[in-house]
mmCIF file of C-alpha atoms and ligand atoms in Angstrom:
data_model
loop_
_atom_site.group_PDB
_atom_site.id
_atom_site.type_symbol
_atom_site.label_atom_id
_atom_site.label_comp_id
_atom_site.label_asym_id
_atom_site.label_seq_id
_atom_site.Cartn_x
_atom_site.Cartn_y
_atom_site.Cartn_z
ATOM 1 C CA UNK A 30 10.286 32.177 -4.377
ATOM 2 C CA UNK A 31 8.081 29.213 -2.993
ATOM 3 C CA UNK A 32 8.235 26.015 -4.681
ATOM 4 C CA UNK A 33 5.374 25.009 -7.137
ATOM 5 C CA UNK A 34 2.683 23.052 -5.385
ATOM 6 C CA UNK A 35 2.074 19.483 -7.630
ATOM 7 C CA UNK A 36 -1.533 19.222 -6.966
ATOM 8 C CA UNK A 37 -2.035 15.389 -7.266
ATOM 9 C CA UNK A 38 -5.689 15.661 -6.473
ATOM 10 C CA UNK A 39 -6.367 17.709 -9.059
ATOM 11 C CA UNK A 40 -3.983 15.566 -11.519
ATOM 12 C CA UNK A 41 -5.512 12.699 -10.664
ATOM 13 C CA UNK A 42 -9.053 14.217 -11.370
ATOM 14 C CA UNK A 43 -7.919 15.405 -14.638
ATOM 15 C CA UNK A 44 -6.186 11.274 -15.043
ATOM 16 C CA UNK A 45 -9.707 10.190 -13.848
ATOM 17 C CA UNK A 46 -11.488 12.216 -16.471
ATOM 18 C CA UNK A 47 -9.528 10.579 -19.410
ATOM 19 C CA UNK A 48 -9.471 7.153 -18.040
ATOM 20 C CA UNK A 49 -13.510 7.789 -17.766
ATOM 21 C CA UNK A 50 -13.315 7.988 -21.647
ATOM 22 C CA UNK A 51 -11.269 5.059 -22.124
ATOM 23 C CA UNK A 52 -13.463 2.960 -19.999
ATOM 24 C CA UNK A 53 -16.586 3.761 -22.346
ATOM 25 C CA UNK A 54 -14.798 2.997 -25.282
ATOM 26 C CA UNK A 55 -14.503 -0.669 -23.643
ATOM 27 C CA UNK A 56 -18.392 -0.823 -23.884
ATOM 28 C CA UNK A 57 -21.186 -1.979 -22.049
ATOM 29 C CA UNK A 58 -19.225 -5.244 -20.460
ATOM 30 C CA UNK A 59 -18.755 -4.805 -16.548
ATOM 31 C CA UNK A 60 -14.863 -4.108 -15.750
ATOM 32 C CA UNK A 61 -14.053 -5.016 -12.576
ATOM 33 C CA UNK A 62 -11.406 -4.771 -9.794
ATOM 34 C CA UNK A 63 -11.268 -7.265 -6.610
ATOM 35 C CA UNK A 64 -9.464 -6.030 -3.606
ATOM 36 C CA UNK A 65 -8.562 -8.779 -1.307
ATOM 37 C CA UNK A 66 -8.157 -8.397 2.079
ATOM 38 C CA UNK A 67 -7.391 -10.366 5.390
ATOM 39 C CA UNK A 68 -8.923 -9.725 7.946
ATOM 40 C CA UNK A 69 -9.579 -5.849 9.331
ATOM 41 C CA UNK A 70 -6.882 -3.373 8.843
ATOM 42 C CA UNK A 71 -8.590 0.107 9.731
ATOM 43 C CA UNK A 72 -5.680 2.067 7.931
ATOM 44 C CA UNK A 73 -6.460 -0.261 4.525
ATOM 45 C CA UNK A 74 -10.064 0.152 4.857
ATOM 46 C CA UNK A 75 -9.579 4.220 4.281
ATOM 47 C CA UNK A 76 -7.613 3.483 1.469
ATOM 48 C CA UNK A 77 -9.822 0.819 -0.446
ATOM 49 C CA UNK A 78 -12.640 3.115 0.334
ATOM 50 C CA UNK A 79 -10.584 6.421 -1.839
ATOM 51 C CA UNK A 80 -10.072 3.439 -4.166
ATOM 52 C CA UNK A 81 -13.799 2.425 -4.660
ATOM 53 C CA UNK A 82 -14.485 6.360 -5.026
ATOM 54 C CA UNK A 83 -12.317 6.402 -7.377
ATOM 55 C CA UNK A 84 -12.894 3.518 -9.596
ATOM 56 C CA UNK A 85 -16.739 4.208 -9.377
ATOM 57 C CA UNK A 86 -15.892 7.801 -10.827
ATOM 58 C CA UNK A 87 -14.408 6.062 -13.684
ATOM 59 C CA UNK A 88 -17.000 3.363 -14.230
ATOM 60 C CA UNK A 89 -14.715 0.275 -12.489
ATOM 61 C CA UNK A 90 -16.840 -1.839 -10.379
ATOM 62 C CA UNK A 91 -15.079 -2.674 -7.500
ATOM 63 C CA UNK A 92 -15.685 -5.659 -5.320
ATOM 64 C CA UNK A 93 -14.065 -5.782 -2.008
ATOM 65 C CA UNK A 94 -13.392 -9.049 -0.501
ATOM 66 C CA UNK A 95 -12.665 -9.697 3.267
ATOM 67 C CA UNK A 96 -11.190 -12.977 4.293
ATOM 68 C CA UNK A 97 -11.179 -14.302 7.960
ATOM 69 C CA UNK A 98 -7.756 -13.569 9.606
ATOM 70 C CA UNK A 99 -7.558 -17.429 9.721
ATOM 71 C CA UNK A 100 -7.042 -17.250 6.598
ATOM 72 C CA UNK A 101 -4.224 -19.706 5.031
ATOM 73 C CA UNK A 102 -1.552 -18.280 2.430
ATOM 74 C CA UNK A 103 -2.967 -21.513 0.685
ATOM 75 C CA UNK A 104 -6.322 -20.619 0.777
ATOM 76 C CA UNK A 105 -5.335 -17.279 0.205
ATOM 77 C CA UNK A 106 -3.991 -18.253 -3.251
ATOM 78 C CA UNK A 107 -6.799 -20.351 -4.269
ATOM 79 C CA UNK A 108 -8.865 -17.729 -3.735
ATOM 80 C CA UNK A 109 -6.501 -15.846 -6.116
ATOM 81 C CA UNK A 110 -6.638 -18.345 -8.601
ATOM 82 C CA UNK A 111 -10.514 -18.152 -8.546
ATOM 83 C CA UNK A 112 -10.269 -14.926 -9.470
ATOM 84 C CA UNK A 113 -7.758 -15.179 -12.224
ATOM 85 C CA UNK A 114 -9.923 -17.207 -13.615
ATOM 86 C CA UNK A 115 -13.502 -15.044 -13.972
ATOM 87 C CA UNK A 116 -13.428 -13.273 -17.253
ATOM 88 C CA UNK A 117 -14.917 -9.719 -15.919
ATOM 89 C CA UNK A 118 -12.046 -9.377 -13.629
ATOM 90 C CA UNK A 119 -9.811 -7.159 -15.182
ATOM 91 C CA UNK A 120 -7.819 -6.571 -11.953
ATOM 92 C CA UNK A 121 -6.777 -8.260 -8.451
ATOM 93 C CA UNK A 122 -5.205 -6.444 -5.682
ATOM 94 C CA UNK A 123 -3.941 -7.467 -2.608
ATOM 95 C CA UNK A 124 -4.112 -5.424 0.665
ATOM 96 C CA UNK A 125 -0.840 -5.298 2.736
ATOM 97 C CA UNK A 126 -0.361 -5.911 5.860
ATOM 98 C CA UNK A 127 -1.030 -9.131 5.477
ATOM 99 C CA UNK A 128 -1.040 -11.429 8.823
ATOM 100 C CA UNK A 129 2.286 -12.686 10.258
ATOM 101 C CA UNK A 130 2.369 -16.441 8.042
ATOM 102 C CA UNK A 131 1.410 -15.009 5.035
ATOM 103 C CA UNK A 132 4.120 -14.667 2.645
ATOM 104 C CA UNK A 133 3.344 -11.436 0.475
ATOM 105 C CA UNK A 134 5.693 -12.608 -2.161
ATOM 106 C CA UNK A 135 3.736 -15.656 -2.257
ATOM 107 C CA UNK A 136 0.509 -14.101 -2.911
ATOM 108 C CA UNK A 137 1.840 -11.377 -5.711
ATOM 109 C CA UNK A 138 3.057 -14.099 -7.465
ATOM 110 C CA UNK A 139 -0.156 -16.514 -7.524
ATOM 111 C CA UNK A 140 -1.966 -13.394 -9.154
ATOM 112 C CA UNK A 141 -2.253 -13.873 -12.970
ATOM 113 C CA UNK A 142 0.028 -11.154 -14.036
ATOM 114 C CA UNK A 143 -1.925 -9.993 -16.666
ATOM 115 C CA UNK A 144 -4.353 -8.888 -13.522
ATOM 116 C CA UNK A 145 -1.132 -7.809 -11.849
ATOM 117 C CA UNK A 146 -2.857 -4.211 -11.599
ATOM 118 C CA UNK A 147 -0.461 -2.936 -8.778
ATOM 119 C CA UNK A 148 2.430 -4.307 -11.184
ATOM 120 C CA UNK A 149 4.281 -6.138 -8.480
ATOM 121 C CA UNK A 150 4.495 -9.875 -9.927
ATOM 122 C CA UNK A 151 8.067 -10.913 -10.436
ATOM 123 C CA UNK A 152 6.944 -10.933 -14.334
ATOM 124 C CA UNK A 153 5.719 -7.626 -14.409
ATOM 125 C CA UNK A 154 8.731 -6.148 -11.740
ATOM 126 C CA UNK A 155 11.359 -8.094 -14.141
ATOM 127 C CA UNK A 156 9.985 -6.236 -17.269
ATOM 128 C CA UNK A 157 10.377 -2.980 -15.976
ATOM 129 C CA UNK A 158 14.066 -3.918 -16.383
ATOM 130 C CA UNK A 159 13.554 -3.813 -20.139
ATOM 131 C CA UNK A 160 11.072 -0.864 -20.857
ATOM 132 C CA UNK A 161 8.480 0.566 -18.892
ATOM 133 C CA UNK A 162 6.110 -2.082 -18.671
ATOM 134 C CA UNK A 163 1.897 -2.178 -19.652
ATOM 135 C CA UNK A 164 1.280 -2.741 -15.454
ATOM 136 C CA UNK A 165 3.846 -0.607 -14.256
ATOM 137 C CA UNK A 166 4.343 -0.005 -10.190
ATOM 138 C CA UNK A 167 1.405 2.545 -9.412
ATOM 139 C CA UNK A 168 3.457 3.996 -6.916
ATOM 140 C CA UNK A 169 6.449 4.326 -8.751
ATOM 141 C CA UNK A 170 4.284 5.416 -12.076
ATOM 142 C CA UNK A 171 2.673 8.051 -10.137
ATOM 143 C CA UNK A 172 6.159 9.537 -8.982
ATOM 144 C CA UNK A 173 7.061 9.660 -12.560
ATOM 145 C CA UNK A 174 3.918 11.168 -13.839
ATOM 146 C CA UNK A 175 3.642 14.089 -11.016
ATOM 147 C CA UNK A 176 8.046 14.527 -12.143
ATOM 148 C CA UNK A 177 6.463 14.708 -15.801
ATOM 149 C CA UNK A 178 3.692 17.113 -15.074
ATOM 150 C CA UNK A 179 6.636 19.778 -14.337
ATOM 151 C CA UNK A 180 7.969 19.795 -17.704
ATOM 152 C CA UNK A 181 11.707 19.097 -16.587
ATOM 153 C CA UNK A 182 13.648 17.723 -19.079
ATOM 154 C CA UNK A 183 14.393 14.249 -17.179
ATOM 155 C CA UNK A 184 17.459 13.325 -20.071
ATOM 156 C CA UNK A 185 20.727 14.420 -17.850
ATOM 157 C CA UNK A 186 18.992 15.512 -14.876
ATOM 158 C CA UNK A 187 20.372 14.614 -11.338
ATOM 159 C CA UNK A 188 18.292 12.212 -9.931
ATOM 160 C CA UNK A 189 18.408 11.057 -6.254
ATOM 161 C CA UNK A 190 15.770 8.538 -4.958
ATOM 162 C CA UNK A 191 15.817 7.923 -1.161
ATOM 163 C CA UNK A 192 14.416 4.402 -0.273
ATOM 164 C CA UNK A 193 15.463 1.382 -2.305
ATOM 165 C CA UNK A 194 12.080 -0.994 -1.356
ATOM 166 C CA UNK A 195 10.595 -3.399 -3.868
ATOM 167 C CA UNK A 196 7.669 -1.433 -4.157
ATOM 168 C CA UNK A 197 8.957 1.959 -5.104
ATOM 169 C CA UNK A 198 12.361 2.840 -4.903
ATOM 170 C CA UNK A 199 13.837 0.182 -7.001
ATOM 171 C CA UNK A 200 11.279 0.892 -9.708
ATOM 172 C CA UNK A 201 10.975 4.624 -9.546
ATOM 173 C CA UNK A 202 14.488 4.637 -10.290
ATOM 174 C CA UNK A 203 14.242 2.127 -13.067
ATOM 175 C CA UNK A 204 11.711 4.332 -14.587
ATOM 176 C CA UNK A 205 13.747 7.341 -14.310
ATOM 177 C CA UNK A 206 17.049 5.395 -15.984
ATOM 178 C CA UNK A 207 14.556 4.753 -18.996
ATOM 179 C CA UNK A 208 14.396 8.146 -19.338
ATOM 180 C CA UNK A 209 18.102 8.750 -19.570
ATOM 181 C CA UNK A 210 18.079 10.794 -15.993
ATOM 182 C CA UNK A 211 21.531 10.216 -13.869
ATOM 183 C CA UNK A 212 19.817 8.473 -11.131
ATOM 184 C CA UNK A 213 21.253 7.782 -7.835
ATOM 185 C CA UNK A 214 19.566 5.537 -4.831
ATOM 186 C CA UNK A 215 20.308 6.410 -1.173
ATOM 187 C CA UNK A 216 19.082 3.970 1.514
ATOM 188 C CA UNK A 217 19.870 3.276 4.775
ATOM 189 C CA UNK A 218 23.254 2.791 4.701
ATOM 190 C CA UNK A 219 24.119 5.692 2.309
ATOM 191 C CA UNK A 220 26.674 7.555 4.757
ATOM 192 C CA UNK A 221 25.734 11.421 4.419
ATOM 193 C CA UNK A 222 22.619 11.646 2.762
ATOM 194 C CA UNK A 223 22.895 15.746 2.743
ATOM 195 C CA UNK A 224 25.957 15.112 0.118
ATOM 196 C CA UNK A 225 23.761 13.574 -2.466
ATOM 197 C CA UNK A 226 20.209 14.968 -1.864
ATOM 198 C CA UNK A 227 22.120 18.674 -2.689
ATOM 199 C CA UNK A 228 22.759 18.197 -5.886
ATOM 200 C CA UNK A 229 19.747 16.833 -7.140
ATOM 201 C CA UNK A 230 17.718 18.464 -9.857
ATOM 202 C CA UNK A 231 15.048 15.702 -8.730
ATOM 203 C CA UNK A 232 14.428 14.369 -4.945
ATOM 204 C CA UNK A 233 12.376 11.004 -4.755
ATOM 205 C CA UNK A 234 11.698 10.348 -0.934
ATOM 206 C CA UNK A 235 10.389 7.205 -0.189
ATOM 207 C CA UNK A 236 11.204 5.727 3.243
ATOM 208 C CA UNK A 237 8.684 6.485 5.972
ATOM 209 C CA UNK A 238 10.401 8.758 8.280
ATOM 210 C CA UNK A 239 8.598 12.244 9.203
ATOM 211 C CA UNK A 240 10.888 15.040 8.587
ATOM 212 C CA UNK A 241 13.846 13.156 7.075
ATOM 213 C CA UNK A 242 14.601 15.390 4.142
ATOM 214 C CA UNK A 243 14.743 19.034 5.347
ATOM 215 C CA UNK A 244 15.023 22.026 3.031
ATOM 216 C CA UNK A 245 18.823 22.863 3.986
ATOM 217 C CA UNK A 246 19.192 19.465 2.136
ATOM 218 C CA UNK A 247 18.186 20.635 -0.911
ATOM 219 C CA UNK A 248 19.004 22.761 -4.098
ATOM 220 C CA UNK A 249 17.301 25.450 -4.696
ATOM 221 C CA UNK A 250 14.568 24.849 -7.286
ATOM 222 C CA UNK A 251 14.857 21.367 -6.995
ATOM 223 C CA UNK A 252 11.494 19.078 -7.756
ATOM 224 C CA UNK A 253 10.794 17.009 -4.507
ATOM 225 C CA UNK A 254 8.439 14.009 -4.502
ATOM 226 C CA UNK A 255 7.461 13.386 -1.334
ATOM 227 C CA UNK A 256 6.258 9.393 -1.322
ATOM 228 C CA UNK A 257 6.348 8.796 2.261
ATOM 229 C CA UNK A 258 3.161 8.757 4.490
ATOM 230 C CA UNK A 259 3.713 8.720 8.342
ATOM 231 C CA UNK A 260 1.620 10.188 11.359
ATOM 232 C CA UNK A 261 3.015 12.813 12.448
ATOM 233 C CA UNK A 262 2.729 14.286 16.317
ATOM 234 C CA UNK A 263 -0.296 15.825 16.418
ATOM 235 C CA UNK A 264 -2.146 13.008 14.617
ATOM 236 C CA UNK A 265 -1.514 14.556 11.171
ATOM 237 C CA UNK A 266 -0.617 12.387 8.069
ATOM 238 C CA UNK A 267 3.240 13.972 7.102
ATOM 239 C CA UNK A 268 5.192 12.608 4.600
ATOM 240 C CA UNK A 269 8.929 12.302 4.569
ATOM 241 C CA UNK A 270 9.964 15.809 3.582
ATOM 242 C CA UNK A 271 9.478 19.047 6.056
ATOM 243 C CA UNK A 272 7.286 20.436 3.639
ATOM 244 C CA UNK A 273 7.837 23.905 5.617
ATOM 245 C CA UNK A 274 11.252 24.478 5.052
ATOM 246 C CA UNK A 275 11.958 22.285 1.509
ATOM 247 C CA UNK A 276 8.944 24.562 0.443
ATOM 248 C CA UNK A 277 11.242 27.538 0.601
ATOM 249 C CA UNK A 278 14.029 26.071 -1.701
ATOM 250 C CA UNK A 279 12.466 23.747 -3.779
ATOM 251 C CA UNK A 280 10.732 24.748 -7.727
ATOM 252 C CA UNK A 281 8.391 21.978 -7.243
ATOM 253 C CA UNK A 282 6.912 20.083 -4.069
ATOM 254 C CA UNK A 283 4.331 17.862 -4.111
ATOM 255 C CA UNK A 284 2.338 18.352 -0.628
ATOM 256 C CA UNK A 285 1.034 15.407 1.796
ATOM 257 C CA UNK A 286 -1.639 14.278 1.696
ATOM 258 C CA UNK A 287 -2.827 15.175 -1.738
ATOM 259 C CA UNK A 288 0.354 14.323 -3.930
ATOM 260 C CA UNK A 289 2.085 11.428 -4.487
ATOM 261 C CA UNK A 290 -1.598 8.882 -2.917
ATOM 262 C CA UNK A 291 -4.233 9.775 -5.064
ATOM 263 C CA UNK A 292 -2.417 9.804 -8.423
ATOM 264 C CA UNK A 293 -0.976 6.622 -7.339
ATOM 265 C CA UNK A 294 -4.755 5.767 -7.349
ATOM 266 C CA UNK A 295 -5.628 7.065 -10.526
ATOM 267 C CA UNK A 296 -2.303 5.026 -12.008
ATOM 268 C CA UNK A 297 -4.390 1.480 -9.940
ATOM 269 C CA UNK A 298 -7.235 2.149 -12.300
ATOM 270 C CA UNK A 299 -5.188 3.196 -15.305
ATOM 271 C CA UNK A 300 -3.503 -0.142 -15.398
ATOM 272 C CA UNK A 301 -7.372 -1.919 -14.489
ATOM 273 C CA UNK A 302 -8.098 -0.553 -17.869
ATOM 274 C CA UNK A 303 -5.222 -1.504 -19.298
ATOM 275 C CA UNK A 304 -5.491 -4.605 -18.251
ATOM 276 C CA UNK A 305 -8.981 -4.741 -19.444
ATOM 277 C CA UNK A 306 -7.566 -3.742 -23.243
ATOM 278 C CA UNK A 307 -7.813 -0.387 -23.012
ATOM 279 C CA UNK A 308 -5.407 1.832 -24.914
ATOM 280 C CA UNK A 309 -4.916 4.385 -21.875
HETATM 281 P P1 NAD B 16 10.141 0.274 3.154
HETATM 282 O O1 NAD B 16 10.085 0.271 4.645
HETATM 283 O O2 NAD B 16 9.943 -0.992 2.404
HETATM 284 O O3 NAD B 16 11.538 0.888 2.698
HETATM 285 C C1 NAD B 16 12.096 1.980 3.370
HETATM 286 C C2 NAD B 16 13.347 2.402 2.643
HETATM 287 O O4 NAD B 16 13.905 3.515 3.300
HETATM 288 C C3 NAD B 16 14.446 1.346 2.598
HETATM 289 O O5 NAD B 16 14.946 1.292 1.285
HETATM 290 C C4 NAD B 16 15.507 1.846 3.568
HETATM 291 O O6 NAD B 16 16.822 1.459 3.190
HETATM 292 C C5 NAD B 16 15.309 3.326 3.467
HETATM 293 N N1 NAD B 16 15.726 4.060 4.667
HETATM 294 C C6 NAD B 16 15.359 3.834 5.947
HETATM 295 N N2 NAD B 16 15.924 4.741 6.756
HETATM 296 C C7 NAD B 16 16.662 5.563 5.982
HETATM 297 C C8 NAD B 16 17.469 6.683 6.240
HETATM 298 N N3 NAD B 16 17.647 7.156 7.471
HETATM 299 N N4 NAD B 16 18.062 7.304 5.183
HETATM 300 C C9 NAD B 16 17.891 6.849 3.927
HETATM 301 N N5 NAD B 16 17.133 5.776 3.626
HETATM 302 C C10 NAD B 16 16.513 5.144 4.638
HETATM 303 O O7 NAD B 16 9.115 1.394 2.725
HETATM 304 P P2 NAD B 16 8.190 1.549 1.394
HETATM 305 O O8 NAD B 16 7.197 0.459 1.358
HETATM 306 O O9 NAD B 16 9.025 1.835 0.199
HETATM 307 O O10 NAD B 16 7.433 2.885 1.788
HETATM 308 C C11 NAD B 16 8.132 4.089 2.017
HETATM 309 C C12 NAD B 16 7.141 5.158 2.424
HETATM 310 O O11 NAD B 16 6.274 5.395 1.333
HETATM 311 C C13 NAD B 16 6.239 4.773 3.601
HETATM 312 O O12 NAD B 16 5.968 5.938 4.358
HETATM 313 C C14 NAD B 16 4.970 4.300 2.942
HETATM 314 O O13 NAD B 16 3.828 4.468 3.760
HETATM 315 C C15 NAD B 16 4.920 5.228 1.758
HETATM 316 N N6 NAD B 16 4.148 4.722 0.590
HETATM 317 C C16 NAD B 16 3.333 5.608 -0.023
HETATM 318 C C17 NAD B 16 2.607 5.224 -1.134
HETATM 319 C C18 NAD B 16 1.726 6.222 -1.819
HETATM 320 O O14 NAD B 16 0.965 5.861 -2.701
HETATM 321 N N7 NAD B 16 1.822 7.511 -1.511
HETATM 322 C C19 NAD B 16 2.694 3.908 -1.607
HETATM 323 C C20 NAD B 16 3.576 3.028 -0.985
HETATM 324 C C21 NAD B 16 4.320 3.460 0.126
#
């Protein structure tokens, strides 16, 4: 039988729908979200403009700043600090790739992490160690969340993240030890990645390589999360799974595009909210 598709266009609409309601319970008072970026990244400027979409749907004002690619880590951070200051900013966000001389660690941490809406300051990335935290990851929250939306009981089950970055390996597999899954991490020098990915109730692929995870790599009915987004030959966007043949074995699959990105969206406003006070 052919794996469940997880729709995360429609989950994210349905996200979008109840973070619309916690928004008006905030009131009148403009919420707002500042995406900084440095100079022109073509590939970013798709994705802040699904973001703006987005956070208009769910009454977020937006504001998109573009800084000169001269642009100084120092002066970089000050303009941070500007904005950690201004009381209607609920949220900062920093666009990566950031130009060769700009440390990104740098810049995550000058970011008030109370506005830490992508949850990547070293406070907010330490906490996760403890509980899941108020700004969690989006990327790693919206792995968990489309995982969730299956109904598998995650206490016990085989877990087997692929990718061990910063950004969402490490936490997605943090979240999923909260929640009393048996969690393994492969990475790049995991020897025979086909020995742990087949006994996996749950398949988190996050690395960035087209076709990496195929379906004879897989048990059957096994929920794969397919994180990765990479171009494929023909121009496509393809994530890291061949969806064709994992399709076939896997219960549940979530499809790229339209999976894992726009619920990690939805999870970038969620925490704008939060981060505004909402209870969301
Ligand atoms: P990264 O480059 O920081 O990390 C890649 C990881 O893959 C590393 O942990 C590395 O050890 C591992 N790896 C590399 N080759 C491997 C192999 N052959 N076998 C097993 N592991 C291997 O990448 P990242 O920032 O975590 O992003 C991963 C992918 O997820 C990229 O395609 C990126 O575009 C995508 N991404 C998607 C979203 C989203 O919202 N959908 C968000 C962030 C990143």
């Amino acid at each position: 039988m052919p794996a469940q598709i997880l729709d995360g266009k429609l989950i994210a609409q349905q996200m979008r729908q109840k973070l619309n309601a916690a928004r008006q319970a905030l009131g009148p008072r403009p919420i707002r979200l500042v995406s900084v970026e440095v100079g022109q990244n073509p590939a970013a400027a798709v994705y802040v403009r699904n973001q703006q979409r987005a956070a208009a749907e769910v009454g977020i004002d937006m504001e998109v700043r573009n800084l000169p690619l001269s642009t100084s880590e120092t002066d970089l951070c000050a303009s941070i600090g500007e904005l950690n200051r201004r009381n209607e900013v609920a949220g900062v966000i920093v666009q990566r790739p950031l130009p060769p001389g700009i440390d990104p660690r740098v810049v995550q941490s000058a970011i008030d992490p109370n506005k830490d809406v992508e949850g990547m300051h070293p406070a907010n990335m330490g906490a996760i160690l403890y509980r899941e935290p108020l700004l969690p990851p989006c990327t790693a929250a919206a792995a968990q969340h489309l995982i969730l939306a299956t109904g598998l009981d995650l206490r016990g089950a085989e877990t087997v993240v692929v990718g061990h970055s910063e950004i969402v390996g490490k936490p997605i597999a943090v979240l999923l030890l909260h929640r009393l899954s048996t969690v393994t991490v492969c990475h790049i020098g995991t020897k025979k990645l086909v020995d742990h990915t087949r006994r996996a109730d749950i398949v988190v692929v996050a690395v960035g390589k087209a076709g990496l995870v195929h379906g004879d790599m897989l048990k059957p009915g096994a929920c794969v999360i397919d994180v990765g987004i990479n171009q494929g030959a023909d121009g496509k966007i393809v994530g890291d799974v061949d969806y064709t043949s994992a399709s076939e074995v896997a219960g549940f699959i979530t499809p790229v595009p339209g999976g894992v990105g726009p619920v990690t969206v939805a999870m970038l406003l969620r925490n704008t909210l939060r981060a505004a006070g909402a209870s969301v």
